[in-house]
Amino acid sequence: MSVNGNSMRLFNEAHVKILELVLLLFFYSLAISTLSLRVGLNRNLGFIEWVSINAILVLIAGVILIYFVLKDIYADKTVEYHDSTIVWIILLCIFGALLSLSINRPDLDDSVYVPKALFYTENQSLPLDLSVISIYANNVEFYDIVIFSYEMFQASLSALFGGHFLYYYHIIFPAIVGSLIVASLFLSGSLFGLSRRGLLIGLGVFIVLT
C-alpha cells in the first residue's frame, strides 16, 4: 500500500509487526489452553498435570511465533523504525489498561465464571472433570458445573507463577485486555493509511470518550 505526505505503510513497519506479535501471543495462548483443556478433560488429567503440559505447549508455540515474526521483520529491508511512535503507542496501551482497571468491578456473574477455576487452584492434585463445585463466600453458596477455558488459563498462571487466582482475574487480565484493545484499535486504524499523528490522536480521543 503506497501513500503520500504524512501517511504511512503501517503494516510494513517493525513496531506494528511487534504489536501484531503481542496480540497473536495472547490469542494463541488462549486457543492452545482451550484445546489442551478439552483434551485434559477427556483424559481425566490432574489439574497440575494439565498446567504443566499446557505451559510447555504455549511456550513452544510462543517461541515459534516469535522466531518467524522477528525473522520477517529483519528480512524486510523496507522496515522503518519510529521510536517516538512506539512510545506513544505504549503510553496509550498503559492508559487503556488503567481505564480497564478503573471500570472493572466484582459482579454477580463472577459466581458463574470463578468457582471452578478457584477450586482447582486450591486443590491442584485433583483431576479435571465436570462435577459440581460449590464455594462458600459471605454465607452464600455458589455452584459451578462448567469449566471456562479463559478462567482456567488464568488459574494455570496462578499455579505456575504464584499469586491468588483473583489477583489475575480482577487485576492482571483486565489490564492486559485493556491494553490489547488499544493495540488492536491501532492495527485496525492502520488499515486506512492514516498519518501516525492522526491515528494516535484519534486513539487518544476514543479512549478518553470511551
One Martini backbone bead per residue (centre of mass of N, CA, C, O) as a GRO file, in nm:
protein
  210
    1MET     BB    1   0.091   0.039   0.028
    2SER     BB    2   0.063   0.358  -0.100
    3VAL     BB    3   0.165   0.681   0.031
    4ASN     BB    4   0.130   1.018   0.131
    5GLY     BB    5   0.299   1.223   0.316
    6ASN     BB    6   0.185   1.139   0.641
    7SER     BB    7   0.164   0.878   0.550
    8MET     BB    8   0.160   0.507   0.585
    9ARG     BB    9   0.308   0.173   0.615
   10LEU     BB   10   0.223   0.005   0.879
   11PHE     BB   11   0.258  -0.309   0.790
   12ASN     BB   12   0.593  -0.243   0.743
   13GLU     BB   13   0.639  -0.201   1.047
   14ALA     BB   14   0.784  -0.301   1.334
   15HIS     BB   15   0.582  -0.201   1.555
   16VAL     BB   16   0.335  -0.348   1.428
   17LYS     BB   17   0.447  -0.637   1.432
   18ILE     BB   18   0.474  -0.644   1.739
   19LEU     BB   19   0.177  -0.606   1.801
   20GLU     BB   20   0.089  -0.859   1.656
   21LEU     BB   21   0.251  -1.051   1.833
   22VAL     BB   22   0.112  -0.992   2.102
   23LEU     BB   23  -0.172  -1.076   2.013
   24LEU     BB   24  -0.100  -1.364   1.920
   25LEU     BB   25   0.005  -1.470   2.189
   26PHE     BB   26  -0.261  -1.443   2.339
   27PHE     BB   27  -0.450  -1.609   2.145
   28TYR     BB   28  -0.282  -1.867   2.134
   29SER     BB   29  -0.290  -1.930   2.435
   30LEU     BB   30  -0.597  -1.962   2.450
   31ALA     BB   31  -0.630  -2.179   2.233
   32ILE     BB   32  -0.444  -2.394   2.358
   33SER     BB   33  -0.590  -2.409   2.631
   34THR     BB   34  -0.860  -2.504   2.522
   35LEU     BB   35  -0.762  -2.766   2.388
   36SER     BB   36  -0.610  -2.892   2.633
   37LEU     BB   37  -0.859  -2.898   2.818
   38ARG     BB   38  -1.024  -3.099   2.656
   39VAL     BB   39  -0.816  -3.324   2.678
   40GLY     BB   40  -0.799  -3.331   2.990
   41LEU     BB   41  -1.094  -3.417   3.029
   42ASN     BB   42  -1.083  -3.681   2.859
   43ARG     BB   43  -0.815  -3.789   3.034
   44ASN     BB   44  -0.822  -3.709   3.336
   45LEU     BB   45  -0.646  -3.488   3.430
   46GLY     BB   46  -0.465  -3.319   3.625
   47PHE     BB   47  -0.429  -2.998   3.687
   48ILE     BB   48  -0.112  -2.987   3.708
   49GLU     BB   49  -0.068  -3.143   3.447
   50TRP     BB   50  -0.205  -2.946   3.259
   51VAL     BB   51  -0.032  -2.702   3.325
   52SER     BB   52   0.236  -2.819   3.221
   53ILE     BB   53   0.151  -2.890   2.931
   54ASN     BB   54   0.046  -2.609   2.852
   55ALA     BB   55   0.309  -2.452   2.897
   56ILE     BB   56   0.472  -2.601   2.681
   57LEU     BB   57   0.290  -2.537   2.437
   58VAL     BB   58   0.299  -2.228   2.463
   59LEU     BB   59   0.607  -2.199   2.446
   60ILE     BB   60   0.651  -2.324   2.169
   61ALA     BB   61   0.459  -2.136   2.011
   62GLY     BB   62   0.597  -1.871   2.095
   63VAL     BB   63   0.877  -1.922   1.976
   64ILE     BB   64   0.787  -1.964   1.683
   65LEU     BB   65   0.643  -1.694   1.646
   66ILE     BB   66   0.881  -1.508   1.713
   67TYR     BB   67   1.074  -1.607   1.499
   68PHE     BB   68   0.903  -1.536   1.241
   69VAL     BB   69   0.855  -1.236   1.298
   70LEU     BB   70   1.153  -1.147   1.327
   71LYS     BB   71   1.241  -1.254   1.054
   72ASP     BB   72   1.051  -1.064   0.894
   73ILE     BB   73   1.168  -0.798   0.994
   74TYR     BB   74   1.474  -0.844   0.905
   75ALA     BB   75   1.396  -0.909   0.595
   76ASP     BB   76   1.276  -0.622   0.584
   77LYS     BB   77   1.415  -0.348   0.416
   78THR     BB   78   1.155  -0.137   0.457
   79VAL     BB   79   1.186  -0.098   0.742
   80GLU     BB   80   1.070   0.126   0.993
   81TYR     BB   81   1.178   0.334   1.264
   82HIS     BB   82   0.955   0.467   1.537
   83ASP     BB   83   1.002   0.552   1.849
   84SER     BB   84   0.783   0.764   1.914
   85THR     BB   85   0.544   0.587   1.839
   86ILE     BB   86   0.582   0.350   2.042
   87VAL     BB   87   0.561   0.525   2.292
   88TRP     BB   88   0.266   0.616   2.245
   89ILE     BB   89   0.144   0.337   2.236
   90ILE     BB   90   0.226   0.250   2.521
   91LEU     BB   91   0.076   0.478   2.668
   92LEU     BB   92  -0.206   0.401   2.560
   93CYS     BB   93  -0.205   0.113   2.676
   94ILE     BB   94  -0.179   0.199   2.970
   95PHE     BB   95  -0.437   0.365   2.973
   96GLY     BB   96  -0.622   0.128   2.900
   97ALA     BB   97  -0.554  -0.038   3.153
   98LEU     BB   98  -0.647   0.173   3.364
   99LEU     BB   99  -0.937   0.194   3.262
  100SER     BB  100  -1.012  -0.101   3.305
  101LEU     BB  101  -0.957  -0.100   3.614
  102SER     BB  102  -1.162   0.134   3.688
  103ILE     BB  103  -1.427  -0.046   3.572
  104ASN     BB  104  -1.363  -0.287   3.738
  105ARG     BB  105  -1.600  -0.519   3.887
  106PRO     BB  106  -1.756  -0.696   4.089
  107ASP     BB  107  -1.979  -0.968   4.002
  108LEU     BB  108  -2.230  -1.195   3.978
  109ASP     BB  109  -2.093  -1.352   3.736
  110ASP     BB  110  -1.852  -1.465   3.900
  111SER     BB  111  -2.019  -1.714   4.015
  112VAL     BB  112  -1.974  -1.866   3.733
  113TYR     BB  113  -1.655  -1.836   3.655
  114VAL     BB  114  -1.479  -1.892   3.928
  115PRO     BB  115  -1.508  -2.157   4.107
  116LYS     BB  116  -1.352  -2.370   3.941
  117ALA     BB  117  -1.076  -2.229   3.926
  118LEU     BB  118  -1.044  -2.183   4.231
  119PHE     BB  119  -1.057  -2.476   4.317
  120TYR     BB  120  -0.796  -2.574   4.162
  121THR     BB  121  -0.592  -2.385   4.310
  122GLU     BB  122  -0.667  -2.544   4.593
  123ASN     BB  123  -0.679  -2.839   4.408
  124GLN     BB  124  -0.423  -2.956   4.215
  125SER     BB  125  -0.454  -3.286   4.232
  126LEU     BB  126  -0.704  -3.286   4.086
  127PRO     BB  127  -0.914  -3.374   3.850
  128LEU     BB  128  -1.057  -3.314   3.561
  129ASP     BB  129  -1.403  -3.197   3.564
  130LEU     BB  130  -1.785  -3.175   3.574
  131SER     BB  131  -1.834  -3.135   3.852
  132VAL     BB  132  -1.975  -3.007   4.118
  133ILE     BB  133  -1.913  -2.679   4.249
  134SER     BB  134  -1.869  -2.540   4.580
  135ILE     BB  135  -1.878  -2.202   4.727
  136TYR     BB  136  -1.807  -2.013   5.010
  137ALA     BB  137  -1.948  -1.668   5.047
  138ASN     BB  138  -2.096  -1.477   5.255
  139ASN     BB  139  -2.314  -1.708   5.314
  140VAL     BB  140  -2.274  -1.817   5.014
  141GLU     BB  141  -2.361  -2.055   4.761
  142PHE     BB  142  -2.162  -2.157   4.488
  143TYR     BB  143  -2.214  -2.277   4.158
  144ASP     BB  144  -2.028  -2.511   3.930
  145ILE     BB  145  -2.041  -2.697   3.596
  146VAL     BB  146  -1.832  -2.515   3.442
  147ILE     BB  147  -1.560  -2.484   3.215
  148PHE     BB  148  -1.350  -2.206   3.169
  149SER     BB  149  -1.079  -2.132   2.978
  150TYR     BB  150  -1.005  -1.845   3.065
  151GLU     BB  151  -0.995  -1.903   3.375
  152MET     BB  152  -0.801  -2.148   3.357
  153PHE     BB  153  -0.562  -1.989   3.250
  154GLN     BB  154  -0.535  -1.818   3.504
  155ALA     BB  155  -0.498  -2.059   3.696
  156SER     BB  156  -0.233  -2.158   3.567
  157LEU     BB  157  -0.070  -1.902   3.636
  158SER     BB  158  -0.109  -1.920   3.939
  159ALA     BB  159   0.037  -2.199   3.963
  160LEU     BB  160   0.312  -2.111   3.833
  161PHE     BB  161   0.361  -1.794   3.973
  162GLY     BB  162   0.158  -1.723   4.163
  163GLY     BB  163  -0.087  -1.612   4.326
  164HIS     BB  164  -0.393  -1.521   4.326
  165PHE     BB  165  -0.648  -1.570   4.117
  166LEU     BB  166  -0.797  -1.288   4.161
  167TYR     BB  167  -0.558  -1.120   4.064
  168TYR     BB  168  -0.588  -1.207   3.769
  169TYR     BB  169  -0.897  -1.153   3.729
  170HIS     BB  170  -0.903  -0.831   3.843
  171ILE     BB  171  -0.609  -0.720   3.720
  172ILE     BB  172  -0.427  -0.843   3.499
  173PHE     BB  173  -0.636  -0.906   3.266
  174PRO     BB  174  -0.777  -0.633   3.239
  175ALA     BB  175  -0.512  -0.487   3.162
  176ILE     BB  176  -0.442  -0.651   2.913
  177VAL     BB  177  -0.705  -0.607   2.755
  178GLY     BB  178  -0.696  -0.297   2.750
  179SER     BB  179  -0.426  -0.280   2.586
  180LEU     BB  180  -0.515  -0.463   2.342
  181ILE     BB  181  -0.738  -0.283   2.238
  182VAL     BB  182  -0.554  -0.056   2.151
  183ALA     BB  183  -0.376  -0.221   1.959
  184SER     BB  184  -0.611  -0.312   1.771
  185LEU     BB  185  -0.697  -0.025   1.690
  186PHE     BB  186  -0.436   0.051   1.557
  187LEU     BB  187  -0.438  -0.173   1.342
  188SER     BB  188  -0.710  -0.098   1.219
  189GLY     BB  189  -0.636   0.201   1.146
  190SER     BB  190  -0.389   0.125   0.953
  191LEU     BB  191  -0.562   0.031   0.704
  192PHE     BB  192  -0.620   0.355   0.619
  193GLY     BB  193  -0.349   0.530   0.612
  194LEU     BB  194  -0.283   0.699   0.842
  195SER     BB  195  -0.142   0.906   1.027
  196ARG     BB  196   0.022   0.896   1.308
  197ARG     BB  197  -0.098   1.140   1.446
  198GLY     BB  198  -0.396   1.087   1.380
  199LEU     BB  199  -0.414   0.805   1.511
  200LEU     BB  200  -0.323   0.879   1.800
  201ILE     BB  201  -0.534   1.098   1.854
  202GLY     BB  202  -0.783   0.924   1.799
  203LEU     BB  203  -0.725   0.716   2.022
  204GLY     BB  204  -0.721   0.910   2.260
  205VAL     BB  205  -1.011   1.012   2.228
  206PHE     BB  206  -1.154   0.738   2.239
  207ILE     BB  207  -1.062   0.656   2.522
  208VAL     BB  208  -1.177   0.898   2.679
  209LEU     BB  209  -1.478   0.864   2.581
  210THR     BB  210  -1.496   0.557   2.681
   0.00000   0.00000   0.00000
